Coordinates of C-alpha atoms and ligand atoms in Angstrom, one line a residue:
Chain D
M13 CA 102.6 83.4 101.9
A14 CA 102.0 83.3 105.6
L15 CA 101.0 86.4 107.3
S16 CA 103.4 87.3 110.1
A17 CA 101.9 87.9 113.7
V18 CA 102.5 91.7 113.4
H19 CA 99.9 91.9 110.3
V20 CA 97.2 90.5 112.7
F21 CA 94.8 92.5 114.7
D22 CA 95.2 91.6 118.3
A23 CA 91.9 93.1 120.2
S24 CA 93.4 92.1 123.6
S25 CA 96.3 94.8 123.0
P26 CA 96.2 98.6 123.4
W27 CA 95.4 100.6 120.4
R28 CA 95.4 104.3 119.2
L29 CA 94.5 106.4 116.2
S30 CA 97.7 106.7 114.0
D31 CA 99.4 110.1 114.1
Q32 CA 99.6 110.0 110.4
V33 CA 95.7 110.2 110.4
S34 CA 93.1 112.5 110.3
L35 CA 89.4 112.2 111.3
R36 CA 86.4 114.2 110.2
D37 CA 83.3 113.8 111.4
E38 CA 80.2 113.2 109.0
A39 CA 76.5 112.8 109.3
F40 CA 77.1 109.2 108.6
G41 CA 80.3 108.5 110.9
A42 CA 83.5 109.9 110.0
L43 CA 86.0 110.3 107.0
A44 CA 89.6 108.9 108.1
Y45 CA 92.4 110.2 105.9
H46 CA 95.6 108.4 106.2
H47 CA 98.4 110.9 105.0
G48 CA 101.2 108.5 104.4
N49 CA 99.8 105.8 102.3
R50 CA 97.2 108.6 100.8
R51 CA 93.7 105.9 101.7
L52 CA 90.6 107.4 102.5
V53 CA 88.3 105.3 104.7
F54 CA 84.8 105.5 105.7
L55 CA 83.6 105.2 109.0
K56 CA 80.2 104.2 109.0
S57 CA 78.5 104.7 112.4
P58 CA 79.2 107.6 115.0
E59 CA 79.4 104.5 117.6
L60 CA 82.6 103.1 115.8
V61 CA 84.0 106.8 115.4
A62 CA 83.6 107.4 119.0
L63 CA 84.9 104.0 119.7
V64 CA 87.8 104.7 118.0
R65 CA 88.4 107.9 119.4
S66 CA 88.4 106.1 122.9
L67 CA 90.8 103.4 122.5
E68 CA 93.7 105.6 123.8
E69 CA 91.9 105.5 127.1
F70 CA 91.6 101.6 127.3
E71 CA 94.5 98.9 128.1
S72 CA 93.1 97.0 125.3
A73 CA 90.2 97.2 122.1
D74 CA 88.4 94.4 123.8
E75 CA 87.9 96.9 127.2
A76 CA 87.3 100.0 124.7
I77 CA 84.5 97.9 122.8
D78 CA 82.9 96.4 126.0
A79 CA 82.6 99.9 127.3
A80 CA 81.0 101.2 123.9
V81 CA 78.5 98.5 123.2
A82 CA 76.4 95.9 124.0
S83 CA 78.2 92.4 124.4
G84 CA 76.0 91.1 121.5
Q85 CA 77.8 93.5 118.8
H86 CA 81.4 92.8 120.5
Q87 CA 82.7 90.6 117.5
R88 CA 81.2 93.0 114.7
Y89 CA 83.2 95.5 116.1
V90 CA 86.3 93.2 116.5
Q91 CA 86.2 93.0 112.6
A92 CA 85.4 96.6 112.0
L93 CA 88.6 97.8 114.1
S94 CA 90.6 94.9 112.4
S95 CA 89.5 96.4 109.0
L96 CA 90.6 99.8 110.3
F97 CA 93.9 98.2 111.2
N98 CA 94.4 96.9 107.7
S99 CA 94.3 100.2 106.3
E100 CA 96.9 101.5 108.7
I101 CA 94.2 103.8 110.7
L102 CA 95.2 102.3 114.0
C103 CA 98.3 101.3 115.4
G104 CA 99.7 99.9 118.5
R105 CA 100.9 101.4 121.5
Chain K
M24 CA 87.0 100.8 97.5
G25 CA 84.0 98.9 95.3
A26 CA 80.6 100.5 95.2
D27 CA 78.6 101.0 98.6
F28 CA 75.3 102.0 97.6
S29 CA 74.3 102.9 101.3
L30 CA 77.3 105.2 101.5
R31 CA 76.9 106.6 98.0
N32 CA 73.3 107.4 98.8
R33 CA 74.8 109.5 102.0
F34 CA 77.3 110.9 99.7
E35 CA 75.0 112.5 97.2
R36 CA 73.0 114.1 100.1
G37 CA 76.4 116.2 100.6
L38 CA 79.1 116.1 103.3
A39 CA 80.5 118.5 106.0
A40 CA 83.3 119.7 103.6
P41 CA 84.6 118.4 100.3
I42 CA 86.6 115.3 99.7
C43 CA 87.9 116.2 96.3
L44 CA 88.6 120.1 96.2
T45 CA 90.1 121.4 93.4
W46 CA 91.7 124.9 93.5
E47 CA 93.0 126.4 90.4
L48 CA 95.8 128.5 91.5
T49 CA 96.1 130.9 88.1
Y50 CA 94.6 130.9 84.7
A51 CA 97.7 131.5 83.2
C52 CA 99.6 129.2 81.3
N53 CA 102.4 128.7 79.1
L54 CA 101.0 126.1 76.9
A55 CA 97.8 126.3 74.9
C56 CA 96.3 122.5 74.9
T57 CA 93.1 122.8 72.9
H58 CA 91.4 120.5 75.3
C59 CA 91.8 122.8 78.3
L60 CA 88.8 122.8 81.1
S61 CA 89.5 125.8 82.2
S62 CA 90.3 127.6 79.0
S63 CA 93.4 128.9 80.5
G64 CA 96.2 131.1 78.9
R65 CA 96.1 134.4 80.3
R66 CA 96.6 135.3 84.0
D67 CA 93.5 137.0 85.7
P68 CA 94.6 140.6 87.0
M69 CA 91.9 139.7 89.6
E70 CA 93.6 136.8 90.9
L71 CA 93.9 135.9 94.8
S72 CA 96.6 137.3 96.4
T73 CA 99.2 135.5 98.2
K74 CA 97.8 136.6 101.5
E75 CA 94.1 135.8 100.5
A76 CA 95.3 132.4 99.2
K77 CA 96.9 131.7 102.3
D78 CA 94.0 132.5 104.3
L79 CA 91.9 130.2 102.2
I80 CA 94.6 127.3 102.9
D81 CA 93.8 128.0 106.7
E82 CA 90.3 127.9 106.1
I83 CA 90.6 124.6 104.0
A84 CA 92.8 123.6 107.0
A85 CA 89.6 124.4 109.7
M86 CA 87.2 122.5 107.3
Q87 CA 89.5 119.4 107.9
I88 CA 89.5 118.9 104.3
F89 CA 92.4 116.5 103.8
Y90 CA 94.1 117.5 100.8
V91 CA 93.7 120.1 97.8
N92 CA 94.1 119.3 94.0
I93 CA 96.2 122.0 92.8
G94 CA 95.7 122.9 89.1
G95 CA 95.3 125.9 86.9
G96 CA 96.4 127.2 84.4
E97 CA 99.7 126.1 85.0
P98 CA 100.1 126.5 89.0
M99 CA 103.9 126.5 89.0
I100 CA 103.8 129.8 87.0
R101 CA 102.4 131.9 90.2
R102 CA 105.6 133.1 92.0
D103 CA 104.3 132.1 95.2
F104 CA 103.7 128.7 94.2
F105 CA 106.2 127.1 96.4
E106 CA 105.5 129.4 99.7
L107 CA 101.9 128.6 99.0
I108 CA 102.0 124.6 98.7
E109 CA 104.3 125.2 101.9
H110 CA 101.9 126.8 103.8
A111 CA 99.3 124.0 103.1
V112 CA 101.3 120.7 103.7
N113 CA 102.7 122.7 107.1
Q114 CA 99.3 122.2 108.3
K115 CA 98.9 118.8 107.2
V116 CA 96.7 119.6 104.3
G117 CA 98.0 117.5 101.6
V118 CA 98.6 118.7 97.9
K119 CA 97.9 116.5 94.9
F120 CA 99.2 119.1 92.0
S121 CA 98.7 118.8 88.3
T122 CA 101.4 120.4 86.2
N123 CA 102.4 120.5 82.3
G124 CA 106.1 119.6 83.8
T125 CA 107.7 122.7 81.5
R126 CA 108.8 124.3 85.2
I127 CA 110.1 121.4 86.8
D128 CA 113.9 121.7 86.4
E129 CA 116.6 119.8 88.3
E130 CA 116.3 122.4 91.1
A131 CA 112.4 122.5 91.4
A132 CA 112.6 118.7 91.5
R133 CA 114.7 118.8 94.3
R134 CA 112.9 121.5 96.2
L135 CA 109.6 119.0 95.4
A136 CA 111.2 116.1 96.6
A137 CA 111.9 117.4 99.9
I138 CA 108.0 118.2 100.6
D139 CA 106.0 115.7 102.6
Y140 CA 102.3 115.3 101.7
L141 CA 102.9 116.3 98.2
D142 CA 101.7 114.4 95.1
I143 CA 102.6 115.5 91.7
Q144 CA 100.8 114.7 88.2
I145 CA 102.2 115.4 85.1
S146 CA 100.0 115.6 82.3
I147 CA 100.8 114.2 78.7
D148 CA 98.1 113.4 76.0
G149 CA 99.8 110.7 74.0
A150 CA 102.8 108.0 74.5
D151 CA 105.0 109.7 71.7
A152 CA 105.7 113.3 71.2
Q153 CA 103.6 113.3 67.9
T154 CA 100.5 112.0 69.3
S155 CA 100.8 114.4 72.7
D156 CA 101.9 117.6 70.9
R157 CA 99.0 117.7 68.8
I158 CA 97.1 118.4 71.5
R159 CA 99.7 120.2 73.8
G160 CA 101.7 121.9 71.5
E161 CA 105.0 121.5 69.7
G162 CA 108.0 120.3 72.5
S163 CA 105.6 120.0 75.1
Y164 CA 105.9 116.2 75.5
D165 CA 109.7 116.4 75.7
Q166 CA 109.4 119.0 78.5
A167 CA 107.2 116.5 80.3
R168 CA 109.6 113.7 79.8
R169 CA 112.4 116.1 81.3
A170 CA 110.3 116.7 84.2
M171 CA 109.8 113.2 84.8
D172 CA 113.4 112.4 84.4
N173 CA 114.1 115.0 87.0
L174 CA 111.9 113.7 89.2
Q175 CA 113.1 110.5 89.5
A176 CA 117.0 111.8 89.7
A177 CA 115.7 113.8 92.7
N178 CA 114.1 110.7 94.1
F179 CA 110.7 112.2 94.4
G180 CA 109.3 108.8 95.1
Q181 CA 106.3 107.7 93.1
F182 CA 104.5 110.5 90.9
K183 CA 101.6 110.2 88.4
I184 CA 101.3 110.3 84.5
S185 CA 97.7 112.0 83.8
V186 CA 96.5 111.3 80.4
V187 CA 92.9 112.5 79.4
M188 CA 91.3 109.7 76.9
T189 CA 90.9 110.9 73.5
R190 CA 90.1 108.9 70.5
E191 CA 93.7 109.0 69.8
S192 CA 95.4 108.5 73.2
I193 CA 93.2 105.7 73.9
E194 CA 94.7 103.4 71.1
Q195 CA 98.0 103.7 73.4
L196 CA 96.7 102.5 77.0
D197 CA 99.6 99.8 76.8
E198 CA 102.5 102.2 75.9
F199 CA 101.1 104.4 78.8
E200 CA 101.4 101.5 81.3
A201 CA 104.6 100.8 79.9
L202 CA 105.9 104.5 80.2
A203 CA 104.5 104.4 84.0
Q204 CA 106.3 101.4 84.8
H205 CA 109.4 102.4 83.2
Y206 CA 109.3 105.4 86.0
G207 CA 107.9 103.6 88.3
A208 CA 104.7 105.9 88.3
E209 CA 101.2 105.4 88.6
L210 CA 99.0 106.0 85.6
R211 CA 95.9 108.0 85.8
L212 CA 93.3 108.3 82.8
T213 CA 90.6 110.5 82.6
R214 CA 87.7 111.4 80.4
L215 CA 87.8 113.8 77.9
R216 CA 84.8 116.3 78.8
P217 CA 83.3 118.8 76.6
S218 CA 84.7 121.7 79.2
G219 CA 86.4 124.9 78.7
R220 CA 88.2 124.7 75.2
G221 CA 87.2 121.3 75.3
V222 CA 84.0 122.0 74.1
D223 CA 85.6 122.7 70.7
V224 CA 87.3 119.6 70.0
W225 CA 85.1 117.0 71.9
E226 CA 83.1 116.0 69.3
S227 CA 86.2 114.9 67.0
L228 CA 88.1 113.7 70.1
H229 CA 86.0 112.0 72.3
P230 CA 86.4 108.0 72.4
T231 CA 83.9 105.7 70.2
R232 CA 81.6 103.5 71.9
E233 CA 83.7 100.7 70.9
Q234 CA 87.0 102.4 72.5
N235 CA 84.6 102.9 75.7
R236 CA 84.3 99.3 75.7
R237 CA 87.7 98.3 75.4
L238 CA 88.8 101.1 78.2
Y239 CA 86.2 99.4 80.5
R240 CA 87.8 96.2 80.2
W241 CA 91.3 97.4 80.5
L242 CA 90.4 99.3 83.5
M243 CA 88.6 96.1 85.1
E244 CA 91.6 94.4 84.5
R245 CA 93.6 96.9 86.1
P246 CA 92.3 98.3 89.3
N247 CA 95.4 100.0 90.0
V248 CA 95.0 102.6 87.3
L249 CA 93.9 105.6 88.8
T250 CA 90.9 107.5 87.0
G251 CA 89.4 110.2 89.5
D252 CA 85.9 107.8 89.4
S253 CA 85.8 109.7 85.6
F254 CA 84.3 107.1 84.1
F255 CA 81.6 105.6 86.2
H256 CA 79.4 105.9 82.9
L257 CA 80.8 102.9 81.6
S258 CA 80.3 101.1 84.8
A259 CA 77.0 100.3 83.2
L260 CA 78.8 97.7 80.9
G261 CA 78.9 95.6 84.0
D262 CA 80.6 95.3 87.4
P263 CA 81.5 99.0 88.7
L264 CA 84.8 100.4 88.2
E265 CA 87.0 101.2 91.5
G266 CA 85.4 104.4 93.2
L267 CA 82.5 106.2 94.4
N268 CA 80.6 106.1 90.7
L269 CA 78.5 109.0 91.3
C270 CA 78.7 112.5 90.0
G271 CA 80.1 114.3 93.2
A272 CA 79.6 117.9 91.6
G273 CA 78.7 120.2 95.1
R274 CA 78.4 117.0 97.0
V275 CA 81.9 115.6 97.4
V276 CA 83.6 117.6 94.7
C277 CA 83.9 121.1 94.2
L278 CA 86.4 124.1 92.3
I279 CA 87.7 127.4 93.2
D280 CA 88.9 129.0 90.3
P281 CA 92.1 131.5 90.5
V282 CA 89.7 134.6 91.4
G283 CA 87.9 132.8 94.4
E284 CA 84.6 131.7 92.3
V285 CA 83.4 128.5 93.4
Y286 CA 82.2 126.2 90.9
A287 CA 80.5 122.8 91.2
C288 CA 83.3 121.1 90.1
P289 CA 86.4 121.8 87.9
F290 CA 84.5 120.7 84.4
V291 CA 81.5 123.4 85.0
I292 CA 83.1 126.7 84.8
H293 CA 79.7 128.3 83.7
D294 CA 77.7 130.7 85.7
E295 CA 74.9 128.5 85.9
F296 CA 77.0 126.3 88.2
K297 CA 78.9 128.8 90.0
A298 CA 77.9 128.7 93.7
G299 CA 79.7 131.9 95.2
N300 CA 82.9 133.6 95.8
V301 CA 85.6 132.8 98.8
R302 CA 86.1 136.6 98.8
D303 CA 82.4 137.3 100.2
A304 CA 82.3 135.5 103.4
G305 CA 84.7 132.5 103.0
F306 CA 84.6 129.1 101.2
A307 CA 82.6 127.3 104.0
Q308 CA 80.0 129.5 103.6
V309 CA 79.7 128.9 100.1
W310 CA 80.0 125.1 100.7
T311 CA 77.0 124.8 103.1
T312 CA 74.9 127.6 102.1
S313 CA 74.9 128.0 98.3
E314 CA 71.5 127.5 97.0
L315 CA 72.9 125.5 93.9
F316 CA 75.1 123.0 96.1
R317 CA 71.5 122.7 97.9
S318 CA 69.6 121.8 95.1
L319 CA 72.5 119.4 93.7
R320 CA 72.1 117.6 96.9
E321 CA 68.7 116.6 96.2
P322 CA 68.2 113.4 94.8
G323 CA 68.5 113.2 91.3
N324 CA 65.8 113.0 88.6
P325 CA 66.5 109.9 86.3
G326 CA 64.7 111.5 83.6
A327 CA 65.2 109.8 80.4
C328 CA 67.2 107.0 82.3
A329 CA 64.7 106.0 84.5
S330 CA 63.8 102.6 82.2
C331 CA 67.4 102.0 82.0
G332 CA 68.3 98.7 84.1
S333 CA 72.0 100.0 84.5
Y334 CA 70.9 103.7 86.3
D335 CA 72.2 102.2 89.2
A336 CA 75.7 101.8 88.0
C337 CA 75.8 104.9 86.0
R338 CA 73.3 107.6 87.5
G339 CA 72.8 109.0 83.8
G340 CA 76.4 109.9 83.8
C341 CA 78.1 113.1 83.8
M342 CA 76.5 116.6 84.4
A343 CA 79.1 118.3 82.8
A344 CA 79.1 116.5 79.7
K345 CA 75.4 116.7 79.2
F346 CA 75.6 120.4 80.0
F347 CA 78.3 121.5 77.6
T348 CA 77.0 119.1 74.7
G349 CA 73.4 120.8 75.0
L350 CA 71.8 118.3 76.9
E351 CA 69.1 118.1 79.8
M352 CA 70.1 116.9 83.0
S353 CA 67.8 114.3 82.5
D354 CA 68.9 113.2 79.3
P355 CA 71.4 110.3 79.4
D356 CA 75.1 110.8 79.3
P357 CA 76.3 111.9 75.9
E358 CA 78.4 108.7 75.9
C359 CA 75.9 106.8 77.2
V360 CA 77.3 102.9 76.7
F361 CA 74.0 102.1 75.1
G362 CA 74.1 105.1 72.2
H363 CA 70.9 106.7 74.1
G364 CA 73.1 109.8 74.2
E365 CA 73.6 109.9 70.5
V366 CA 70.2 109.8 69.9
A367 CA 69.4 112.6 72.5
L368 CA 72.2 114.7 70.9
E369 CA 70.9 114.0 67.4
K370 CA 67.6 115.6 68.6
K371 CA 69.5 118.5 69.8
R372 CA 71.5 119.1 66.7
L373 CA 70.1 122.5 66.0
T374 CA 70.2 124.0 69.5
I375 CA 72.7 126.3 70.6
R376 CA 75.0 124.7 73.1
P377 CA 76.5 126.8 76.4
T378 CA 79.9 128.5 75.8
P379 CA 81.9 128.0 78.9
S380 CA 81.9 131.6 80.6
P381 CA 85.1 132.8 81.6
D382 CA 87.5 132.5 78.9
H383 CA 91.1 133.1 79.7
S384 CA 92.5 131.7 76.2
K385 CA 95.3 133.8 74.6
R386 CA 93.9 136.0 72.0
V387 CA 95.2 134.9 68.9
A388 CA 97.4 137.5 67.4
V389 CA 95.2 139.3 64.7
A390 CA 96.4 142.1 62.5
I391 CA 94.6 145.3 63.5
T392 CA 94.8 148.2 61.2
S393 CA 94.6 151.2 63.5
R394 CA 92.1 154.3 62.4
Ligands
SF4_415 S1 70.3 105.3 79.7 FE1 71.3 106.5 81.4 S2 71.5 105.2 83.1 FE2 71.5 104.0 81.5 S3 73.4 103.8 80.5 FE3 72.6 105.2 79.5 S4 73.1 107.2 80.4 FE4 73.3 105.2 82.1
SF4_416 S1 79.7 117.1 86.3 FE1 80.8 115.1 85.7 S2 83.1 115.9 85.8 FE2 82.2 117.2 87.5 S3 81.6 115.7 89.4 FE3 79.7 115.4 88.2 S4 80.1 113.5 87.0 FE4 82.3 114.4 87.8

């Protein structure tokens, strides 16, 4: 089964937190709960939480990442966002 | 979600609010299951009023608690049941409620099906009426099945079938799986703990070591079967089971009882694990300032388990199971997969075990001769 294009996270597109998701800050980062699929997801650093919250202000995830973290870390954060996308925490806009 | 040790350490120090908050709405129940964890039966006259219950829901919403597990007693016995759950889901506080199903007639099923953010689990204790009714009482299995039929007919969607693993029910794992498949339901299996009335039946009903081993292997092959993280003591047998694999009492787990008392977990309704009452200064206050919760969030003492190679996986097991069987917190779990719990229990044979504090069981009718 090939994955269709819609199921791949594209960091050059604009993203935001899904309306179905509640975020709760915690000392380690945040908990995210998806009210639709009932999944609980852990955002394991405050930096990632800030990035997720800022996505809406940027034209692409790449830009949001560049504004938030050092360039050496870019790929790591693309991966983190991509896994949040797979849990339906993020959605396109 | 596999075991992530760094995250688990964080969780052991506690969270801003619980993940798994259980709220028993009432001690009233129309059944009298022999293993009832909350010794339910009679309504407590001090039960939270509708207004108090709604205020509590508002506070739960303000604390950003994502969902609340509603139980009892039988929650649907409260006349304001629908009013309360609607008050919760309207504020995006999801409701997962646990019921014996007796009150889910066709109309109730339709009403439930119309509510978003609502999960239902229906409890049975056997895959046939005979086995289940031995624990839950005559006719209860058929009523639970009728509830399932009604939910299905009302297009509720996926509900859960919840079973406590006893020496008898554990022999019917495949039948439960087939039953869940029949309804397109999720199967949820949880551990029998010696809590509430369970204290009286635990010794004769808890699974044998051999049965626990089989259960572990069965669950490992079925990551989709839900367990509420209740079998993490079995993770000592090999790879960890799905879940956080820790005792969440007072750290990620918490119970509010029908009269507003806050306990560390639904399985420790006993004065020793009471953290406060929501009637005093609200739930958040109890969660953040209780001395008991603070001490539970301190690093645990591995005690007798320190030399066990599996301590990282099993953490010495369940606090409630130890407490109500008369063991120390530093002892191994009574169902330690290596049998160390049995040895510890043997040494405590003669000590008096704690009795669960509030008992709302229906009084057995006794003939009273007046004067
Ligand atoms: S000795 Fe303790 S840590 Fe080891 S398996 Fe038994 S209960 Fe778990
Ligand atoms: S005491 Fe037992 S039932 Fe309660 S949270 Fe801990 S492990 Fe779970």
